[in-house]
Amino acid sequence: MYQERASRLPGAVVWVNAPGDGGAGRVLPDGCMDLLWHEGRLLVAGPDTRAYVTGGGGGEWMGLRFYPGTAPDLLGVPAYALLDQRVELSELWPAADVRRLRDRVGGAGDPAAALEEIALERARPADPSLRRLVEALDAGRSVAAAADGLGLGARQLHRRSRAAFGYGPKTLARVLRMQRALALARAGVPLAETAVRAGYADQPHLSREVRELAGLPLRGLLGG
């Protein structure tokens, strides 16, 4: 069973997932990075360019999902260094610090809240231009229009995007567009209308993009 709530860290989400059937799960690209807690381990989920298929089973997972572009400053590494990876936090931070944090989270009555506290203590002021970029692309604006709105050239935007999101702005736009489409489709919007409203050329374009990013046909993701 999956549950989430808004975090006190701006734009972040605290979540808990206790798989009920032991089957494999599928984590779709969303432009985000996560700080994870699982069976005494602290891990980091880097940004995904494709669906990440979990092994299934293995007990409860908890995490803090950061707003796109905000995790690298807190973690101290550029997002592209963690692209499509899950790594132990001890690979990024001193082992002694991570041991203390593991003891702190493991001894907490609410480990998910402890993860949130750690992030709040270490968070740095977010770059407002990155949020504006995410908002512009999520609203369906082109990469060129978003760059113009920020006063950035194409190369500068690409360089900053790789450090913040793990990939360039075009990939981020594709990921955000897929998430918009899935939200519409899950709300019952017909697929042809979903394609248009999410910014695809047509329904076949939507289907191709979802299959490429999610690894499943759209109807498979929707359970139909």
PDB file of C-alpha atoms in Angstrom:
ATOM      1  CA  MET A   1       0.000   0.000   0.000  1.00  0.00           C
ATOM      2  CA  TYR A   2       1.331   3.397  -1.025  1.00  0.00           C
ATOM      3  CA  GLN A   3       0.709   6.614   0.916  1.00  0.00           C
ATOM      4  CA  GLU A   4       2.164  10.095   0.586  1.00  0.00           C
ATOM      5  CA  ARG A   5       1.857  13.573   2.057  1.00  0.00           C
ATOM      6  CA  ALA A   6       3.238  16.995   1.305  1.00  0.00           C
ATOM      7  CA  SER A   7       6.551  17.710   3.012  1.00  0.00           C
ATOM      8  CA  ARG A   8       7.537  20.823   4.932  1.00  0.00           C
ATOM      9  CA  LEU A   9      10.407  21.020   2.435  1.00  0.00           C
ATOM     10  CA  PRO A  10       8.968  23.115  -0.420  1.00  0.00           C
ATOM     11  CA  GLY A  11       7.673  20.989  -3.269  1.00  0.00           C
ATOM     12  CA  ALA A  12       8.805  17.694  -1.723  1.00  0.00           C
ATOM     13  CA  VAL A  13       6.676  14.654  -0.862  1.00  0.00           C
ATOM     14  CA  VAL A  14       7.068  12.185   2.013  1.00  0.00           C
ATOM     15  CA  TRP A  15       5.935   8.693   1.055  1.00  0.00           C
ATOM     16  CA  VAL A  16       5.647   5.164   2.442  1.00  0.00           C
ATOM     17  CA  ASN A  17       5.197   2.043   0.356  1.00  0.00           C
ATOM     18  CA  ALA A  18       4.451  -1.358   1.861  1.00  0.00           C
ATOM     19  CA  PRO A  19       4.093  -3.809  -1.058  1.00  0.00           C
ATOM     20  CA  GLY A  20       1.173  -6.105  -0.439  1.00  0.00           C
ATOM     21  CA  ASP A  21       1.607  -8.840  -3.022  1.00  0.00           C
ATOM     22  CA  GLY A  22       5.371  -9.230  -3.206  1.00  0.00           C
ATOM     23  CA  GLY A  23       5.318  -8.545  -6.957  1.00  0.00           C
ATOM     24  CA  ALA A  24       7.652  -6.284  -8.862  1.00  0.00           C
ATOM     25  CA  GLY A  25       6.811  -2.605  -9.041  1.00  0.00           C
ATOM     26  CA  ARG A  26       7.459   0.043 -11.657  1.00  0.00           C
ATOM     27  CA  VAL A  27       8.738   3.532 -10.851  1.00  0.00           C
ATOM     28  CA  LEU A  28       8.168   5.924 -13.735  1.00  0.00           C
ATOM     29  CA  PRO A  29      10.397   8.859 -14.669  1.00  0.00           C
ATOM     30  CA  ASP A  30       9.129  12.048 -13.012  1.00  0.00           C
ATOM     31  CA  GLY A  31      12.082  14.458 -12.990  1.00  0.00           C
ATOM     32  CA  CYS A  32      12.650  13.862  -9.263  1.00  0.00           C
ATOM     33  CA  MET A  33      15.249  12.305  -6.973  1.00  0.00           C
ATOM     34  CA  ASP A  34      14.521  10.513  -3.684  1.00  0.00           C
ATOM     35  CA  LEU A  35      16.185   9.924  -0.334  1.00  0.00           C
ATOM     36  CA  LEU A  36      15.202   6.369   0.646  1.00  0.00           C
ATOM     37  CA  TRP A  37      15.026   4.240   3.808  1.00  0.00           C
ATOM     38  CA  HIS A  38      14.739   0.473   3.532  1.00  0.00           C
ATOM     39  CA  GLU A  39      15.573  -2.168   6.132  1.00  0.00           C
ATOM     40  CA  GLY A  40      18.250  -0.122   7.851  1.00  0.00           C
ATOM     41  CA  ARG A  41      19.752   1.315   4.678  1.00  0.00           C
ATOM     42  CA  LEU A  42      19.863   4.910   3.463  1.00  0.00           C
ATOM     43  CA  LEU A  43      19.893   5.189  -0.302  1.00  0.00           C
ATOM     44  CA  VAL A  44      19.478   7.772  -3.023  1.00  0.00           C
ATOM     45  CA  ALA A  45      17.398   7.254  -6.152  1.00  0.00           C
ATOM     46  CA  GLY A  46      18.803   9.279  -9.007  1.00  0.00           C
ATOM     47  CA  PRO A  47      16.743  10.740 -11.846  1.00  0.00           C
ATOM     48  CA  ASP A  48      15.306   8.182 -14.258  1.00  0.00           C
ATOM     49  CA  THR A  49      15.185   8.281 -18.037  1.00  0.00           C
ATOM     50  CA  ARG A  50      13.200   5.051 -18.152  1.00  0.00           C
ATOM     51  CA  ALA A  51      11.023   3.021 -15.823  1.00  0.00           C
ATOM     52  CA  TYR A  52      12.818   1.476 -12.853  1.00  0.00           C
ATOM     53  CA  VAL A  53      11.467  -2.008 -12.123  1.00  0.00           C
ATOM     54  CA  THR A  54      11.748  -2.989  -8.464  1.00  0.00           C
ATOM     55  CA  GLY A  55      12.432  -6.524  -7.337  1.00  0.00           C
ATOM     56  CA  GLY A  56       9.249  -6.805  -5.308  1.00  0.00           C
ATOM     57  CA  GLY A  57       8.880  -7.884  -1.704  1.00  0.00           C
ATOM     58  CA  GLY A  58      11.547  -7.076   0.833  1.00  0.00           C
ATOM     59  CA  GLY A  59       9.481  -5.064   3.284  1.00  0.00           C
ATOM     60  CA  GLU A  60       8.496  -1.457   3.646  1.00  0.00           C
ATOM     61  CA  TRP A  61      10.110   1.430   1.775  1.00  0.00           C
ATOM     62  CA  MET A  62      10.019   5.059   2.872  1.00  0.00           C
ATOM     63  CA  GLY A  63      11.268   8.115   1.091  1.00  0.00           C
ATOM     64  CA  LEU A  64      11.417  11.820   0.548  1.00  0.00           C
ATOM     65  CA  ARG A  65      10.851  12.802  -3.078  1.00  0.00           C
ATOM     66  CA  PHE A  66      12.485  16.142  -3.818  1.00  0.00           C
ATOM     67  CA  TYR A  67      11.038  18.754  -6.145  1.00  0.00           C
ATOM     68  CA  PRO A  68      12.804  18.479  -9.535  1.00  0.00           C
ATOM     69  CA  GLY A  69      16.218  20.112  -9.487  1.00  0.00           C
ATOM     70  CA  THR A  70      16.507  20.612  -5.717  1.00  0.00           C
ATOM     71  CA  ALA A  71      18.255  17.405  -4.555  1.00  0.00           C
ATOM     72  CA  PRO A  72      21.737  17.878  -6.074  1.00  0.00           C
ATOM     73  CA  ASP A  73      22.639  20.872  -3.900  1.00  0.00           C
ATOM     74  CA  LEU A  74      21.573  19.018  -0.754  1.00  0.00           C
ATOM     75  CA  LEU A  75      23.406  15.831  -1.734  1.00  0.00           C
ATOM     76  CA  GLY A  76      26.506  17.595  -2.996  1.00  0.00           C
ATOM     77  CA  VAL A  77      26.646  15.834  -6.371  1.00  0.00           C
ATOM     78  CA  PRO A  78      25.308  16.780  -9.818  1.00  0.00           C
ATOM     79  CA  ALA A  79      22.219  14.879 -10.860  1.00  0.00           C
ATOM     80  CA  TYR A  80      23.871  13.397 -13.955  1.00  0.00           C
ATOM     81  CA  ALA A  81      26.264  11.473 -11.669  1.00  0.00           C
ATOM     82  CA  LEU A  82      23.283   9.465 -10.387  1.00  0.00           C
ATOM     83  CA  LEU A  83      21.342   9.101 -13.631  1.00  0.00           C
ATOM     84  CA  ASP A  84      19.291   5.868 -13.674  1.00  0.00           C
ATOM     85  CA  GLN A  85      20.970   4.663 -10.472  1.00  0.00           C
ATOM     86  CA  ARG A  86      20.130   3.699  -6.875  1.00  0.00           C
ATOM     87  CA  VAL A  87      23.159   4.154  -4.628  1.00  0.00           C
ATOM     88  CA  GLU A  88      23.982   3.926  -0.930  1.00  0.00           C
ATOM     89  CA  LEU A  89      24.114   7.338   0.728  1.00  0.00           C
ATOM     90  CA  SER A  90      27.538   6.346   2.078  1.00  0.00           C
ATOM     91  CA  GLU A  91      28.854   6.568  -1.498  1.00  0.00           C
ATOM     92  CA  LEU A  92      28.070  10.291  -1.436  1.00  0.00           C
ATOM     93  CA  TRP A  93      28.612  11.326   2.196  1.00  0.00           C
ATOM     94  CA  PRO A  94      31.232  10.341   4.821  1.00  0.00           C
ATOM     95  CA  ALA A  95      30.576   6.867   6.200  1.00  0.00           C
ATOM     96  CA  ALA A  96      30.629   8.068   9.825  1.00  0.00           C
ATOM     97  CA  ASP A  97      27.967  10.692   9.089  1.00  0.00           C
ATOM     98  CA  VAL A  98      25.787   8.133   7.359  1.00  0.00           C
ATOM     99  CA  ARG A  99      26.094   5.699  10.290  1.00  0.00           C
ATOM    100  CA  ARG A 100      24.852   8.409  12.654  1.00  0.00           C
ATOM    101  CA  LEU A 101      21.962   9.174  10.319  1.00  0.00           C
ATOM    102  CA  ARG A 102      21.073   5.480  10.017  1.00  0.00           C
ATOM    103  CA  ASP A 103      20.935   5.179  13.790  1.00  0.00           C
ATOM    104  CA  ARG A 104      18.790   8.304  13.952  1.00  0.00           C
ATOM    105  CA  VAL A 105      16.299   7.145  11.336  1.00  0.00           C
ATOM    106  CA  GLY A 106      16.233   3.564  12.585  1.00  0.00           C
ATOM    107  CA  GLY A 107      15.531   4.699  16.141  1.00  0.00           C
ATOM    108  CA  ALA A 108      12.768   7.108  15.188  1.00  0.00           C
ATOM    109  CA  GLY A 109       9.134   6.286  15.769  1.00  0.00           C
ATOM    110  CA  ASP A 110       8.409   7.633  12.281  1.00  0.00           C
ATOM    111  CA  PRO A 111      11.411   6.980  10.012  1.00  0.00           C
ATOM    112  CA  ALA A 112       9.816   8.879   7.122  1.00  0.00           C
ATOM    113  CA  ALA A 113       9.510  11.989   9.301  1.00  0.00           C
ATOM    114  CA  ALA A 114      13.158  11.526  10.344  1.00  0.00           C
ATOM    115  CA  LEU A 115      14.186  11.541   6.676  1.00  0.00           C
ATOM    116  CA  GLU A 116      12.269  14.776   6.255  1.00  0.00           C
ATOM    117  CA  GLU A 117      14.026  16.330   9.252  1.00  0.00           C
ATOM    118  CA  ILE A 118      17.435  15.418   7.873  1.00  0.00           C
ATOM    119  CA  ALA A 119      16.599  17.045   4.561  1.00  0.00           C
ATOM    120  CA  LEU A 120      15.227  20.160   6.252  1.00  0.00           C
ATOM    121  CA  GLU A 121      18.421  20.530   8.270  1.00  0.00           C
ATOM    122  CA  ARG A 122      20.641  20.222   5.217  1.00  0.00           C
ATOM    123  CA  ALA A 123      18.526  21.963   2.577  1.00  0.00           C
ATOM    124  CA  ARG A 124      19.873  25.009   0.796  1.00  0.00           C
ATOM    125  CA  PRO A 125      17.873  27.821  -0.821  1.00  0.00           C
ATOM    126  CA  ALA A 126      16.515  26.591  -4.133  1.00  0.00           C
ATOM    127  CA  ASP A 127      17.488  28.265  -7.384  1.00  0.00           C
ATOM    128  CA  PRO A 128      14.260  30.041  -8.440  1.00  0.00           C
ATOM    129  CA  SER A 129      15.207  29.842 -12.121  1.00  0.00           C
ATOM    130  CA  LEU A 130      15.120  26.037 -11.979  1.00  0.00           C
ATOM    131  CA  ARG A 131      11.606  26.080 -10.576  1.00  0.00           C
ATOM    132  CA  ARG A 132      10.552  28.519 -13.297  1.00  0.00           C
ATOM    133  CA  LEU A 133      12.004  26.164 -15.891  1.00  0.00           C
ATOM    134  CA  VAL A 134      10.092  23.190 -14.488  1.00  0.00           C
ATOM    135  CA  GLU A 135       6.879  25.198 -14.341  1.00  0.00           C
ATOM    136  CA  ALA A 136       7.299  26.457 -17.901  1.00  0.00           C
ATOM    137  CA  LEU A 137       7.955  23.007 -19.338  1.00  0.00           C
ATOM    138  CA  ASP A 138       5.188  21.455 -17.272  1.00  0.00           C
ATOM    139  CA  ALA A 139       2.815  24.054 -18.701  1.00  0.00           C
ATOM    140  CA  GLY A 140       3.703  22.833 -22.184  1.00  0.00           C
ATOM    141  CA  ARG A 141       6.012  25.650 -23.246  1.00  0.00           C
ATOM    142  CA  SER A 142       8.793  24.775 -25.666  1.00  0.00           C
ATOM    143  CA  VAL A 143      12.385  24.492 -24.491  1.00  0.00           C
ATOM    144  CA  ALA A 144      13.291  27.511 -26.630  1.00  0.00           C
ATOM    145  CA  ALA A 145      10.515  29.610 -25.082  1.00  0.00           C
ATOM    146  CA  ALA A 146      11.510  28.503 -21.579  1.00  0.00           C
ATOM    147  CA  ALA A 147      15.151  29.420 -22.256  1.00  0.00           C
ATOM    148  CA  ASP A 148      14.142  32.836 -23.568  1.00  0.00           C
ATOM    149  CA  GLY A 149      12.005  33.410 -20.487  1.00  0.00           C
ATOM    150  CA  LEU A 150      15.021  32.712 -18.279  1.00  0.00           C
ATOM    151  CA  GLY A 151      17.424  34.724 -20.400  1.00  0.00           C
ATOM    152  CA  LEU A 152      19.624  31.678 -21.030  1.00  0.00           C
ATOM    153  CA  GLY A 153      21.265  30.385 -24.169  1.00  0.00           C
ATOM    154  CA  ALA A 154      20.723  26.808 -25.320  1.00  0.00           C
ATOM    155  CA  ARG A 155      24.131  25.553 -24.148  1.00  0.00           C
ATOM    156  CA  GLN A 156      23.897  27.244 -20.774  1.00  0.00           C
ATOM    157  CA  LEU A 157      20.392  25.856 -20.232  1.00  0.00           C
ATOM    158  CA  HIS A 158      21.514  22.358 -21.175  1.00  0.00           C
ATOM    159  CA  ARG A 159      24.511  22.491 -18.837  1.00  0.00           C
ATOM    160  CA  ARG A 160      22.457  23.699 -15.897  1.00  0.00           C
ATOM    161  CA  SER A 161      19.711  21.184 -16.625  1.00  0.00           C
ATOM    162  CA  ARG A 162      22.107  18.239 -16.603  1.00  0.00           C
ATOM    163  CA  ALA A 163      23.484  19.283 -13.236  1.00  0.00           C
ATOM    164  CA  ALA A 164      20.026  19.854 -11.732  1.00  0.00           C
ATOM    165  CA  PHE A 165      17.912  17.139 -13.384  1.00  0.00           C
ATOM    166  CA  GLY A 166      20.418  14.641 -14.763  1.00  0.00           C
ATOM    167  CA  TYR A 167      19.543  15.296 -18.397  1.00  0.00           C
ATOM    168  CA  GLY A 168      18.798  18.109 -20.799  1.00  0.00           C
ATOM    169  CA  PRO A 169      15.623  20.202 -20.889  1.00  0.00           C
ATOM    170  CA  LYS A 170      14.165  18.270 -23.824  1.00  0.00           C
ATOM    171  CA  THR A 171      14.211  15.031 -21.837  1.00  0.00           C
ATOM    172  CA  LEU A 172      12.754  16.822 -18.821  1.00  0.00           C
ATOM    173  CA  ALA A 173       9.962  18.174 -21.024  1.00  0.00           C
ATOM    174  CA  ARG A 174       9.188  14.656 -22.296  1.00  0.00           C
ATOM    175  CA  VAL A 175       9.068  13.255 -18.759  1.00  0.00           C
ATOM    176  CA  LEU A 176       6.790  16.025 -17.490  1.00  0.00           C
ATOM    177  CA  ARG A 177       4.536  15.681 -20.526  1.00  0.00           C
ATOM    178  CA  MET A 178       4.128  11.950 -19.886  1.00  0.00           C
ATOM    179  CA  GLN A 179       3.224  12.633 -16.258  1.00  0.00           C
ATOM    180  CA  ARG A 180       0.599  15.186 -17.396  1.00  0.00           C
ATOM    181  CA  ALA A 181      -0.855  12.655 -19.794  1.00  0.00           C
ATOM    182  CA  LEU A 182      -1.035   9.906 -17.177  1.00  0.00           C
ATOM    183  CA  ALA A 183      -2.772  12.238 -14.731  1.00  0.00           C
ATOM    184  CA  LEU A 184      -5.377  13.135 -17.352  1.00  0.00           C
ATOM    185  CA  ALA A 185      -5.916   9.539 -18.450  1.00  0.00           C
ATOM    186  CA  ARG A 186      -6.238   8.314 -14.862  1.00  0.00           C
ATOM    187  CA  ALA A 187      -8.842  11.022 -14.279  1.00  0.00           C
ATOM    188  CA  GLY A 188     -10.943   9.478 -17.040  1.00  0.00           C
ATOM    189  CA  VAL A 189     -10.125  11.822 -19.918  1.00  0.00           C
ATOM    190  CA  PRO A 190     -10.402   9.937 -23.254  1.00  0.00           C
ATOM    191  CA  LEU A 191      -6.994   9.085 -24.693  1.00  0.00           C
ATOM    192  CA  ALA A 192      -7.391  11.131 -27.874  1.00  0.00           C
ATOM    193  CA  GLU A 193      -8.262  14.188 -25.785  1.00  0.00           C
ATOM    194  CA  THR A 194      -5.509  13.374 -23.312  1.00  0.00           C
ATOM    195  CA  ALA A 195      -2.962  13.427 -26.133  1.00  0.00           C
ATOM    196  CA  VAL A 196      -4.038  16.868 -27.301  1.00  0.00           C
ATOM    197  CA  ARG A 197      -4.283  18.397 -23.830  1.00  0.00           C
ATOM    198  CA  ALA A 198      -0.915  16.999 -22.745  1.00  0.00           C
ATOM    199  CA  GLY A 199       0.834  18.373 -25.824  1.00  0.00           C
ATOM    200  CA  TYR A 200       1.258  15.356 -28.109  1.00  0.00           C
ATOM    201  CA  ALA A 201       0.685  15.445 -31.858  1.00  0.00           C
ATOM    202  CA  ASP A 202      -1.921  12.694 -31.622  1.00  0.00           C
ATOM    203  CA  GLN A 203      -2.820   9.524 -29.719  1.00  0.00           C
ATOM    204  CA  PRO A 204      -0.242   7.314 -31.493  1.00  0.00           C
ATOM    205  CA  HIS A 205       2.459   9.839 -30.529  1.00  0.00           C
ATOM    206  CA  LEU A 206       1.297   9.619 -26.920  1.00  0.00           C
ATOM    207  CA  SER A 207       1.395   5.821 -27.037  1.00  0.00           C
ATOM    208  CA  ARG A 208       4.915   5.706 -28.496  1.00  0.00           C
ATOM    209  CA  GLU A 209       6.294   8.133 -25.924  1.00  0.00           C
ATOM    210  CA  VAL A 210       4.717   6.332 -22.977  1.00  0.00           C
ATOM    211  CA  ARG A 211       5.988   2.968 -24.130  1.00  0.00           C
ATOM    212  CA  GLU A 212       9.512   4.340 -24.582  1.00  0.00           C
ATOM    213  CA  LEU A 213       9.671   6.074 -21.185  1.00  0.00           C
ATOM    214  CA  ALA A 214       7.576   3.670 -19.109  1.00  0.00           C
ATOM    215  CA  GLY A 215       8.366   0.363 -20.800  1.00  0.00           C
ATOM    216  CA  LEU A 216       4.699  -0.598 -21.039  1.00  0.00           C
ATOM    217  CA  PRO A 217       1.794   0.312 -23.321  1.00  0.00           C
ATOM    218  CA  LEU A 218      -0.350   3.142 -22.010  1.00  0.00           C
ATOM    219  CA  ARG A 219      -3.324   0.881 -21.361  1.00  0.00           C
ATOM    220  CA  GLY A 220      -1.064  -1.462 -19.418  1.00  0.00           C
ATOM    221  CA  LEU A 221      -0.125   1.397 -17.090  1.00  0.00           C
ATOM    222  CA  LEU A 222      -3.758   2.330 -16.720  1.00  0.00           C
ATOM    223  CA  GLY A 223      -4.735  -1.238 -15.882  1.00  0.00           C
ATOM    224  CA  GLY A 224      -6.961  -1.634 -18.912  1.00  0.00           C
TER     225      GLY A 224
END
